[in-house]
mmCIF file of C-alpha atoms and ligand atoms in Angstrom:
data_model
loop_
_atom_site.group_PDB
_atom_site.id
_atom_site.type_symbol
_atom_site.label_atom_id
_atom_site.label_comp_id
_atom_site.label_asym_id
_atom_site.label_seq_id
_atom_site.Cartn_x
_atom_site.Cartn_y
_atom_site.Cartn_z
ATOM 1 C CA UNK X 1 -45.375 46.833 40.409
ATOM 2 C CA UNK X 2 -43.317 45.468 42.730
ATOM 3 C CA UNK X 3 -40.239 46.682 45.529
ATOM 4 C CA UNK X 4 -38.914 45.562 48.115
ATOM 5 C CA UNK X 5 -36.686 48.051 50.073
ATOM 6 C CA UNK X 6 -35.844 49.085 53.270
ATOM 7 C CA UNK X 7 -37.360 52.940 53.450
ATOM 8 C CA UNK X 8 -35.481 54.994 55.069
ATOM 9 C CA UNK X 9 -32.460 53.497 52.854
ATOM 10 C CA UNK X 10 -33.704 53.844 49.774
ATOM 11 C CA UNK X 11 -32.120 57.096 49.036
ATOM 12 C CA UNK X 12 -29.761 57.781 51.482
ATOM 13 C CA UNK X 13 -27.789 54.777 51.205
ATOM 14 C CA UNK X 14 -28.807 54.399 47.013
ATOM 15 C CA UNK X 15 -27.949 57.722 45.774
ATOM 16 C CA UNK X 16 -29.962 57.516 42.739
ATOM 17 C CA UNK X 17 -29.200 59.268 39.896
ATOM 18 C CA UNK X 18 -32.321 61.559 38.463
ATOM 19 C CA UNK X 19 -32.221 61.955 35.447
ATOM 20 C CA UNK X 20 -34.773 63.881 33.482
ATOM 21 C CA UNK X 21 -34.946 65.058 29.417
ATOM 22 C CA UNK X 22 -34.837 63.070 25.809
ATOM 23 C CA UNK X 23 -32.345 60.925 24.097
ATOM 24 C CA UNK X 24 -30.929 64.298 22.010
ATOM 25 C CA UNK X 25 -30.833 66.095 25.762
ATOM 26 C CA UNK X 26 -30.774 65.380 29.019
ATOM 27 C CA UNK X 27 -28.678 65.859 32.254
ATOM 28 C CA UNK X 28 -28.639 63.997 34.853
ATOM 29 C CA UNK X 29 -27.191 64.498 38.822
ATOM 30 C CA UNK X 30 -26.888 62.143 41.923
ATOM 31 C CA UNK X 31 -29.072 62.564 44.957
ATOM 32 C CA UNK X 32 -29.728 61.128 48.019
ATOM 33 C CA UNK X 33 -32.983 63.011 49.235
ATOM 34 C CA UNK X 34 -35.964 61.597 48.355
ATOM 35 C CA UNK X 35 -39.368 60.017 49.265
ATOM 36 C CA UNK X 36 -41.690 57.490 48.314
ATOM 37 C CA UNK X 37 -45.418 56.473 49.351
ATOM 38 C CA UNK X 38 -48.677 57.488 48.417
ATOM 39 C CA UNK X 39 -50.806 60.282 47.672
ATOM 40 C CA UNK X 40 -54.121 60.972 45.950
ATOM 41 C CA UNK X 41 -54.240 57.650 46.047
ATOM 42 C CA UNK X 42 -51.365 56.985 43.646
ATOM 43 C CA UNK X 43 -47.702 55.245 44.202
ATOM 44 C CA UNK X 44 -45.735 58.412 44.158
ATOM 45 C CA UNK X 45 -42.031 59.286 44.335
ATOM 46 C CA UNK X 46 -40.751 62.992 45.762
ATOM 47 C CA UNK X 47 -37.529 64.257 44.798
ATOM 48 C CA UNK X 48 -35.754 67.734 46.249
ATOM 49 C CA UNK X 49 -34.195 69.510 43.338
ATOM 50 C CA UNK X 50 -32.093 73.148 44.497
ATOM 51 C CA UNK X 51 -32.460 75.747 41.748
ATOM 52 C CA UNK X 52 -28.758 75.938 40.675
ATOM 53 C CA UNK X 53 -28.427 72.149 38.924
ATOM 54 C CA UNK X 54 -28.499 72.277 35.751
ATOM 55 C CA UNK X 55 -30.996 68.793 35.861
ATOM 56 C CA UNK X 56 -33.494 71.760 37.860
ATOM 57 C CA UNK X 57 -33.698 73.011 34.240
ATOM 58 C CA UNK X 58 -34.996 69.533 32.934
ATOM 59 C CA UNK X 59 -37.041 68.371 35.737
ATOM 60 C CA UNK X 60 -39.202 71.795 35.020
ATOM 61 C CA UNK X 61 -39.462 71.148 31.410
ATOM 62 C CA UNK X 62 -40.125 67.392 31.177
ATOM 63 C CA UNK X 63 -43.418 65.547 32.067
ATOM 64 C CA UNK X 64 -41.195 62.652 32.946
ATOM 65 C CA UNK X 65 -38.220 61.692 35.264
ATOM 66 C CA UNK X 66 -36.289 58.496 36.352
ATOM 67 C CA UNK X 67 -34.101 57.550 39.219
ATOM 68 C CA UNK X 68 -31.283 54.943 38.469
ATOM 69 C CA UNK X 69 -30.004 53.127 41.184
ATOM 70 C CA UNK X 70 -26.435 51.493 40.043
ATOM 71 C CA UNK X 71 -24.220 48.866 42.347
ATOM 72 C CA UNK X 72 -22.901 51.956 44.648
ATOM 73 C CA UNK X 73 -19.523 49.602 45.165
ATOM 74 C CA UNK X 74 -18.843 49.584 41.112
ATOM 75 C CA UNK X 75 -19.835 52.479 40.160
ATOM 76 C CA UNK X 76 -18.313 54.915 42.806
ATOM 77 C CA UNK X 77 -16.420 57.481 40.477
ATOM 78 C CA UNK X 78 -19.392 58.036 38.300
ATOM 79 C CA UNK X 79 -21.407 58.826 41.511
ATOM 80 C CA UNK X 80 -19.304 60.930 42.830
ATOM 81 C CA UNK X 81 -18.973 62.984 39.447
ATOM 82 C CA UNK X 82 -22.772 62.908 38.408
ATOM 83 C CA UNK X 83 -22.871 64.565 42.144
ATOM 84 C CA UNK X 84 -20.419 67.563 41.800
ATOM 85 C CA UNK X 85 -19.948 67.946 38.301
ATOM 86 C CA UNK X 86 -22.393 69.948 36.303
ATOM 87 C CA UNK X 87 -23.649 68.847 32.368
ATOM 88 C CA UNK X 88 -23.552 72.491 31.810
ATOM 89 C CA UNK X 89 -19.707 71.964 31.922
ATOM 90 C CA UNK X 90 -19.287 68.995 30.906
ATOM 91 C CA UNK X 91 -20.534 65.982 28.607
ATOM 92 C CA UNK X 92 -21.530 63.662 31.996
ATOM 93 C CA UNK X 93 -22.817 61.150 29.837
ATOM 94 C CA UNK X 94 -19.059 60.173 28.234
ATOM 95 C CA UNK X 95 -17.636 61.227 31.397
ATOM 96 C CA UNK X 96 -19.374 57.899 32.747
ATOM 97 C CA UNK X 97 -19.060 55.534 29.833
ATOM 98 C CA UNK X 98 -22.798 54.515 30.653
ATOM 99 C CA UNK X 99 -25.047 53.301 27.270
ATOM 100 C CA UNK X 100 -28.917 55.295 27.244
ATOM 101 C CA UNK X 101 -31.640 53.449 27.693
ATOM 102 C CA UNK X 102 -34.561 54.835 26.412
ATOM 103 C CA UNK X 103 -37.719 54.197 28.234
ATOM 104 C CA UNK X 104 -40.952 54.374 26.443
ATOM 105 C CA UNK X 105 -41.256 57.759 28.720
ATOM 106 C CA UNK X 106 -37.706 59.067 30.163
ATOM 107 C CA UNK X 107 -34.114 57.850 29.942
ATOM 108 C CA UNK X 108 -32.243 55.937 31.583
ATOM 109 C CA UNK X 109 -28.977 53.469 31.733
ATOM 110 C CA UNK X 110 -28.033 49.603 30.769
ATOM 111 C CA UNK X 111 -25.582 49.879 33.539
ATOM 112 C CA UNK X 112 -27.778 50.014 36.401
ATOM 113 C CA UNK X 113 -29.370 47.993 38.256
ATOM 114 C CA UNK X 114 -32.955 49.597 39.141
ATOM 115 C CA UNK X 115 -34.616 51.918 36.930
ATOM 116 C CA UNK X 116 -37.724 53.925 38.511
ATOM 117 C CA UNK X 117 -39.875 55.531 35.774
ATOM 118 C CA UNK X 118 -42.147 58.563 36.940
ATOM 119 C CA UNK X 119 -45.098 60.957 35.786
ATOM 120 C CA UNK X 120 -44.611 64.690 36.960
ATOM 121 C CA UNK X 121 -47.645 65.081 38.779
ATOM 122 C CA UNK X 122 -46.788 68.446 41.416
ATOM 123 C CA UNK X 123 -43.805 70.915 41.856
ATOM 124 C CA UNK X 124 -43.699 73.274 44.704
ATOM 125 C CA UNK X 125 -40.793 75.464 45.901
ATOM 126 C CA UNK X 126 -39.768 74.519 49.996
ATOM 127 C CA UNK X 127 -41.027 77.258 51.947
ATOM 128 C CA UNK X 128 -37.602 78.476 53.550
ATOM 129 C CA UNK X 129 -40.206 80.630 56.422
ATOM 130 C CA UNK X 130 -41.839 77.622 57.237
ATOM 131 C CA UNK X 131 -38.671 75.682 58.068
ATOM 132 C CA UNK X 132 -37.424 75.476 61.531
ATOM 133 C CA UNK X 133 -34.351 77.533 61.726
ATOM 134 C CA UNK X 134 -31.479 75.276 62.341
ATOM 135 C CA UNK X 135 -31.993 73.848 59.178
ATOM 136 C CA UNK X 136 -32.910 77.109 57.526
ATOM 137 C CA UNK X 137 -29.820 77.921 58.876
ATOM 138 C CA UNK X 138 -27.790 74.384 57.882
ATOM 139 C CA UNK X 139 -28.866 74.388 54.955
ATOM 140 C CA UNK X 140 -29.804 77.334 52.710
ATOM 141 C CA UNK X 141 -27.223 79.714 54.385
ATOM 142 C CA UNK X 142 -26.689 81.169 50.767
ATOM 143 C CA UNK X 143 -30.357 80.346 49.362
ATOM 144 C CA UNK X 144 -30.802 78.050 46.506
ATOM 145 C CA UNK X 145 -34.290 76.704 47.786
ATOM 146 C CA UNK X 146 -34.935 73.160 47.107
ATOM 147 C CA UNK X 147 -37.923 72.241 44.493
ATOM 148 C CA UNK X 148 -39.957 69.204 45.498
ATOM 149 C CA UNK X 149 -41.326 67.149 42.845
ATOM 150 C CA UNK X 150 -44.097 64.783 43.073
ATOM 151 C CA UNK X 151 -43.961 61.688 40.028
ATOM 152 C CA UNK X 152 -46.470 59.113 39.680
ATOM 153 C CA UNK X 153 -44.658 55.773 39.884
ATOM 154 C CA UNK X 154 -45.502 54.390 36.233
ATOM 155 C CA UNK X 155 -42.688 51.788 35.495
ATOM 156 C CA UNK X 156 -39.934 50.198 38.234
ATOM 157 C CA UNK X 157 -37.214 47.469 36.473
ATOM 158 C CA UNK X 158 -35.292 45.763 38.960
ATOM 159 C CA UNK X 159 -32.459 43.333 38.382
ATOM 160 C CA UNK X 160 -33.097 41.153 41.442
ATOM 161 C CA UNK X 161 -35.934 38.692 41.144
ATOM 162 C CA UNK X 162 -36.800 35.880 44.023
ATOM 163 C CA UNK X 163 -33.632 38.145 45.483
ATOM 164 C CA UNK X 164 -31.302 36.165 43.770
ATOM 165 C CA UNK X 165 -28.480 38.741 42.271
ATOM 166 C CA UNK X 166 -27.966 38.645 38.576
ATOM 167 C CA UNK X 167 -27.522 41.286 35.514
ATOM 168 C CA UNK X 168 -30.816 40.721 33.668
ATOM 169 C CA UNK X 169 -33.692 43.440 34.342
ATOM 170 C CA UNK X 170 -37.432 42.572 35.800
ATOM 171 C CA UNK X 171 -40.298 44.436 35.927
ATOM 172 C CA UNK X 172 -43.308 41.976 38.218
ATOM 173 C CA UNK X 173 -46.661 43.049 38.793
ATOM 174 C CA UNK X 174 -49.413 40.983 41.087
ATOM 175 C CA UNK X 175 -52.537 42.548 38.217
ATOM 176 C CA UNK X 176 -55.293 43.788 40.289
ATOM 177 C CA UNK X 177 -58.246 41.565 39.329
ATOM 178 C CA UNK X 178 -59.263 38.809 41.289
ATOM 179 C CA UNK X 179 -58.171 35.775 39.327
ATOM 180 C CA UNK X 180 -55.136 37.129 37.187
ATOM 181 C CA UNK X 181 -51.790 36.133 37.088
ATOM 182 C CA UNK X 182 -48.421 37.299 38.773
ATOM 183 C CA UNK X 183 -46.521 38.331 35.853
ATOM 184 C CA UNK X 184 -42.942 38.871 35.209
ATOM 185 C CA UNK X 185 -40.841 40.377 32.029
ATOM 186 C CA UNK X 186 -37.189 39.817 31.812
ATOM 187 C CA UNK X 187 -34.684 41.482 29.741
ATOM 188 C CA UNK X 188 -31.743 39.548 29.643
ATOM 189 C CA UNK X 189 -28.094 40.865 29.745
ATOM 190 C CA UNK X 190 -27.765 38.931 26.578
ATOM 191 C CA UNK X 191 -30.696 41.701 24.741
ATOM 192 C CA UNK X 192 -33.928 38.533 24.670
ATOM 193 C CA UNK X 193 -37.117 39.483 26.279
ATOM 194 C CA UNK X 194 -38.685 36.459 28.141
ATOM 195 C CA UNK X 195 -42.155 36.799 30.373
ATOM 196 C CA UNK X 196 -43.375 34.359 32.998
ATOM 197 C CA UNK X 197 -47.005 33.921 33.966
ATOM 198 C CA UNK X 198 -47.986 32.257 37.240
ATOM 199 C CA UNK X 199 -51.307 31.778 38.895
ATOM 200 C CA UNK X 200 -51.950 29.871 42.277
ATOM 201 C CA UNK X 201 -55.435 29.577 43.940
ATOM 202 C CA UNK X 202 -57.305 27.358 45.634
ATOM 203 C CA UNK X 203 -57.385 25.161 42.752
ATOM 204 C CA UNK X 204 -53.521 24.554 42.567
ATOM 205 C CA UNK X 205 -50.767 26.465 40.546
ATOM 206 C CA UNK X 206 -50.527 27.277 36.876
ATOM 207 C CA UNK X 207 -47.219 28.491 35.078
ATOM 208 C CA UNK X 208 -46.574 29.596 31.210
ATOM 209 C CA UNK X 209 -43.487 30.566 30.006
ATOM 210 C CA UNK X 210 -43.094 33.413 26.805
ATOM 211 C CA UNK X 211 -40.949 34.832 24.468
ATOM 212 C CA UNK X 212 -41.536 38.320 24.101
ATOM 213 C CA UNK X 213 -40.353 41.536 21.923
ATOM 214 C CA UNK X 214 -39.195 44.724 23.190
ATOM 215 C CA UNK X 215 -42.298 46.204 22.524
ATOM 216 C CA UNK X 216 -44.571 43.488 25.546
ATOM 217 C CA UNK X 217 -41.656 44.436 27.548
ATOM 218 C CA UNK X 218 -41.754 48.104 27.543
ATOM 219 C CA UNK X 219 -45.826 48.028 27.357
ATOM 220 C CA UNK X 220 -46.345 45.744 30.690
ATOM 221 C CA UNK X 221 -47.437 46.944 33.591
ATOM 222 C CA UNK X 222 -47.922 50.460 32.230
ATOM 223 C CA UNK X 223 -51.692 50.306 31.334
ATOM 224 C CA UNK X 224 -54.326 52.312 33.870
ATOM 225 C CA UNK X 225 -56.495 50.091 35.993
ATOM 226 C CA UNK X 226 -53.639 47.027 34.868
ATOM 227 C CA UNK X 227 -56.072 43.639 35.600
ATOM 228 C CA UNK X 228 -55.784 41.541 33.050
ATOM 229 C CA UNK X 229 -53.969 43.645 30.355
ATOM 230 C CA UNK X 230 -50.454 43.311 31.053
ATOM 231 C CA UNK X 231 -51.049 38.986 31.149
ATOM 232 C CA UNK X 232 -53.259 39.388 28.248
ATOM 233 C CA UNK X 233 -50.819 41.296 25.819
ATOM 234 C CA UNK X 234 -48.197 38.813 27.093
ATOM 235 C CA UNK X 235 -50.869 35.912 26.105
ATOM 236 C CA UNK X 236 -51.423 37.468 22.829
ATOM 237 C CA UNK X 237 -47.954 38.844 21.714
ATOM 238 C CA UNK X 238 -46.098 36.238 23.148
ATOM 239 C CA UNK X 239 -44.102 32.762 21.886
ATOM 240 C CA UNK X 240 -45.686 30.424 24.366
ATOM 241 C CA UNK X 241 -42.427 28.104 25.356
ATOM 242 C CA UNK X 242 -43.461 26.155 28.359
ATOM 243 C CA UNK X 243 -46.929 25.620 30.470
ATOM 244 C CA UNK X 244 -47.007 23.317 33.879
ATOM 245 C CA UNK X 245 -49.795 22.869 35.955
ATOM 246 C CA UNK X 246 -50.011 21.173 39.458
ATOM 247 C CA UNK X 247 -53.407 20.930 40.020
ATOM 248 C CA UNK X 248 -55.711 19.532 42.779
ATOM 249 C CA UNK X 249 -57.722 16.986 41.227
ATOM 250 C CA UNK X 250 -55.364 16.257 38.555
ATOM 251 C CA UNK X 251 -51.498 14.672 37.688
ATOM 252 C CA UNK X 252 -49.156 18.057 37.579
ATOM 253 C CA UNK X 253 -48.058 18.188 34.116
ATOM 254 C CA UNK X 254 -45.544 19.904 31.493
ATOM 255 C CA UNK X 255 -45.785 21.359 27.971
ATOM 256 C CA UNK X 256 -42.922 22.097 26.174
ATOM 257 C CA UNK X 257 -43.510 24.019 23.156
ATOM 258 C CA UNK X 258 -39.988 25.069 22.762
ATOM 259 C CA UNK X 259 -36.992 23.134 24.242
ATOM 260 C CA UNK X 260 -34.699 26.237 24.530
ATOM 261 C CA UNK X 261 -37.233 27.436 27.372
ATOM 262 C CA UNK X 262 -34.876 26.317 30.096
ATOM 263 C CA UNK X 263 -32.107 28.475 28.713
ATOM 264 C CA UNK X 264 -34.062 31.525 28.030
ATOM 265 C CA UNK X 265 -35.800 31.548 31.101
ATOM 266 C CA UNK X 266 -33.226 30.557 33.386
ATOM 267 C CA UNK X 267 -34.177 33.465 35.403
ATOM 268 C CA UNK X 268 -37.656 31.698 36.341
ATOM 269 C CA UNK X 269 -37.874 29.413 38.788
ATOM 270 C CA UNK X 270 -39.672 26.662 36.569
ATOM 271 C CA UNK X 271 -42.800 25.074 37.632
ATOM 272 C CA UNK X 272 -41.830 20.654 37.286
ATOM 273 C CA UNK X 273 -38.178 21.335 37.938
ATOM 274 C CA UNK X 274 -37.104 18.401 40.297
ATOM 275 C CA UNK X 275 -34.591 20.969 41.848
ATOM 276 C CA UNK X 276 -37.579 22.845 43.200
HETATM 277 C C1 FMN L 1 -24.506 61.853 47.439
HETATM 278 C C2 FMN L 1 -25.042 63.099 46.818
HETATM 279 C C3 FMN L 1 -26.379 63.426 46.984
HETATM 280 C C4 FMN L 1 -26.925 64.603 46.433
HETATM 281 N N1 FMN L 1 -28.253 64.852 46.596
HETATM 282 C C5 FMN L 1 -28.790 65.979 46.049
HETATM 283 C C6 FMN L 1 -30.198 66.238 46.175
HETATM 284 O O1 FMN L 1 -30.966 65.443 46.730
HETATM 285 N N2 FMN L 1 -30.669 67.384 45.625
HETATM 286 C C7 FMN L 1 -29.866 68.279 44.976
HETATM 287 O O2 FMN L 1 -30.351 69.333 44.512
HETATM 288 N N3 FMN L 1 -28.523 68.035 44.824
HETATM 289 C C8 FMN L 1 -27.982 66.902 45.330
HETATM 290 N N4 FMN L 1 -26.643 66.638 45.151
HETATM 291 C C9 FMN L 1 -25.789 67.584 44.427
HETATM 292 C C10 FMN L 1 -25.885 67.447 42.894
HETATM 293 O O3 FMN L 1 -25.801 66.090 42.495
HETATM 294 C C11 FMN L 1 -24.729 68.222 42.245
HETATM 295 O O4 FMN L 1 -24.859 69.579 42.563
HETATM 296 C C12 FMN L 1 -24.616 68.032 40.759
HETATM 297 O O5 FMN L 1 -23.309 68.433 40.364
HETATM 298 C C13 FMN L 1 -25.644 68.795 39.931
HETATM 299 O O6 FMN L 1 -25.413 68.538 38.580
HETATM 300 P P1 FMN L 1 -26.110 69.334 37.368
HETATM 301 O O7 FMN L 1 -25.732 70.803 37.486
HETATM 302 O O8 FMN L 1 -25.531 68.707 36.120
HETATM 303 O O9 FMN L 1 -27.572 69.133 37.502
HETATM 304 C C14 FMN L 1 -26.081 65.473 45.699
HETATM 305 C C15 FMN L 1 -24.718 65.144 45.529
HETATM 306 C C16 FMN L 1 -24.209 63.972 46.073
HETATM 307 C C17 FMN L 1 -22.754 63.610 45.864
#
């Protein structure tokens, strides 16, 4: 898995929207506290959930949650409603005009532009005693403790890739063995899955390019102890449509298996391209 973000902005200056519950029922609510790092030796997201919201109700009975990040300039209104409307009282979803997006765990939107998938691991009320009392005071004048919840990171899709803007959705991962590849699975704004492979090492670079289902998309990156998995199901499941290699003691060379591979990748920064 891979982010890039500046920390102490991620929230604050994101305002997420958490959303927790299935595609019959769900609620999500904008926030802007949160935290992210690690703990038992996981990458782990904490969000701060008072009592009243109706999402509380969801984030208590769901193993999963997901925090959608959206283009704060676009989608202002729908911020500011998610943030001080309740779904008890209204139908937020229409209210929005956003489409679902299921996630293999959670739910999420096609509007937005980062999707953070997590695992309820750990919910524990603040401790308003333990607080020091100007913000015992600033905050929880009229109670309504906050609940923090602790998720396993298990799936991040992020629409910037190379940080070059666009509308298509990535999910990257590095693997974790010694000699697997970078990977990368793409859903495009136009609804095709595409998947990149890309290996460098001492030996020179290697680069394959796939067409993938819905199904490689959804599954990579999510299997325990990842190594090879996520490139192998991508090997197996996957069209092969293009292969380069620019090695050492060797002519670089192309394969095109499918001539289309320019188009459907055009996300990829393509291994033999003279504009590279
Ligand atoms: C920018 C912004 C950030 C917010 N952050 C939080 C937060 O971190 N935790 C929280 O409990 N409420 C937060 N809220 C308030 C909830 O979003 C708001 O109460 C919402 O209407 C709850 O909706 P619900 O009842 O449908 O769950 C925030 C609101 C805004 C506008």
């Amino acid at each position: 898995m891979d982010l890039k973000t500046d920390i102490f902005e991620f929230f604050d200056e994101g305002w997420p929207i958490l959303t927790a519950g299935n595609k019959d029922n769900f609620n999500m609510m904008t926030i802007s506290w949160g935290e992210m790092g690690t703990l038992w030796g996981k990458p782990v997201v904490s969000v701060f959930v008072r009592e009243s919201r109706y999402t509380h109700e969801f984030m208590d009975k769901e193993d999963y949650f997901t925090l959608s990040f959206v283009n704060r300039m676009w989608y202002n209104e729908q911020l500011k409603l998610l943030g001080s409307k309740s779904g008890r009282d209204m139908d937020k979803l229409k209210e929005t005009g956003f489409t679902v997006f299921e996630r293999p765990h959670g739910i999420s939107f096609t509007d937005v532009r980062m999707i953070i998938v997590c695992r309820k691991l750990f919910k524990q009320q603040l401790d308003m005693d333990a607080m020091p009392e100007e913000i015992r005071t600033k905050f929880y004048k009229n109670g309504d403790p906050h609940d923090m919840y602790i998720g396993e990171v298990v799936e991040i899709l992020n629409d910037t890739y190379k940080d070059e803007r666009s509308s298509n959705l990535y999910k990257t991962g590095i693997g974790t063995g010694d000699s697997s590849s970078r990977w990368t699975v793409c859903m495009s704004n136009t609804g095709t899955y595409t998947a990149e492979l890309y290996f460098m090492g001492a030996g020179g670079a290697h680069q394959w390019l796939y067409e993938i289902d819905k199904d490689v998309f959804d599954q990579a990156g999510t299997f325990e102890n990842d190594d090879y998995k996520t490139e192998k199901l991508i090997k197996e499941k996957g069209r092969r449509l293009y292969e380069a290699a620019d090695e050492r003691d060797s002519q670089a060379w192309q394969a095109v298996a499918d001539t289309d591979y320019d188009t459907l990748c055009s996300w990829a920064h393509i291994m033999g391209h003279k504009e590279q």
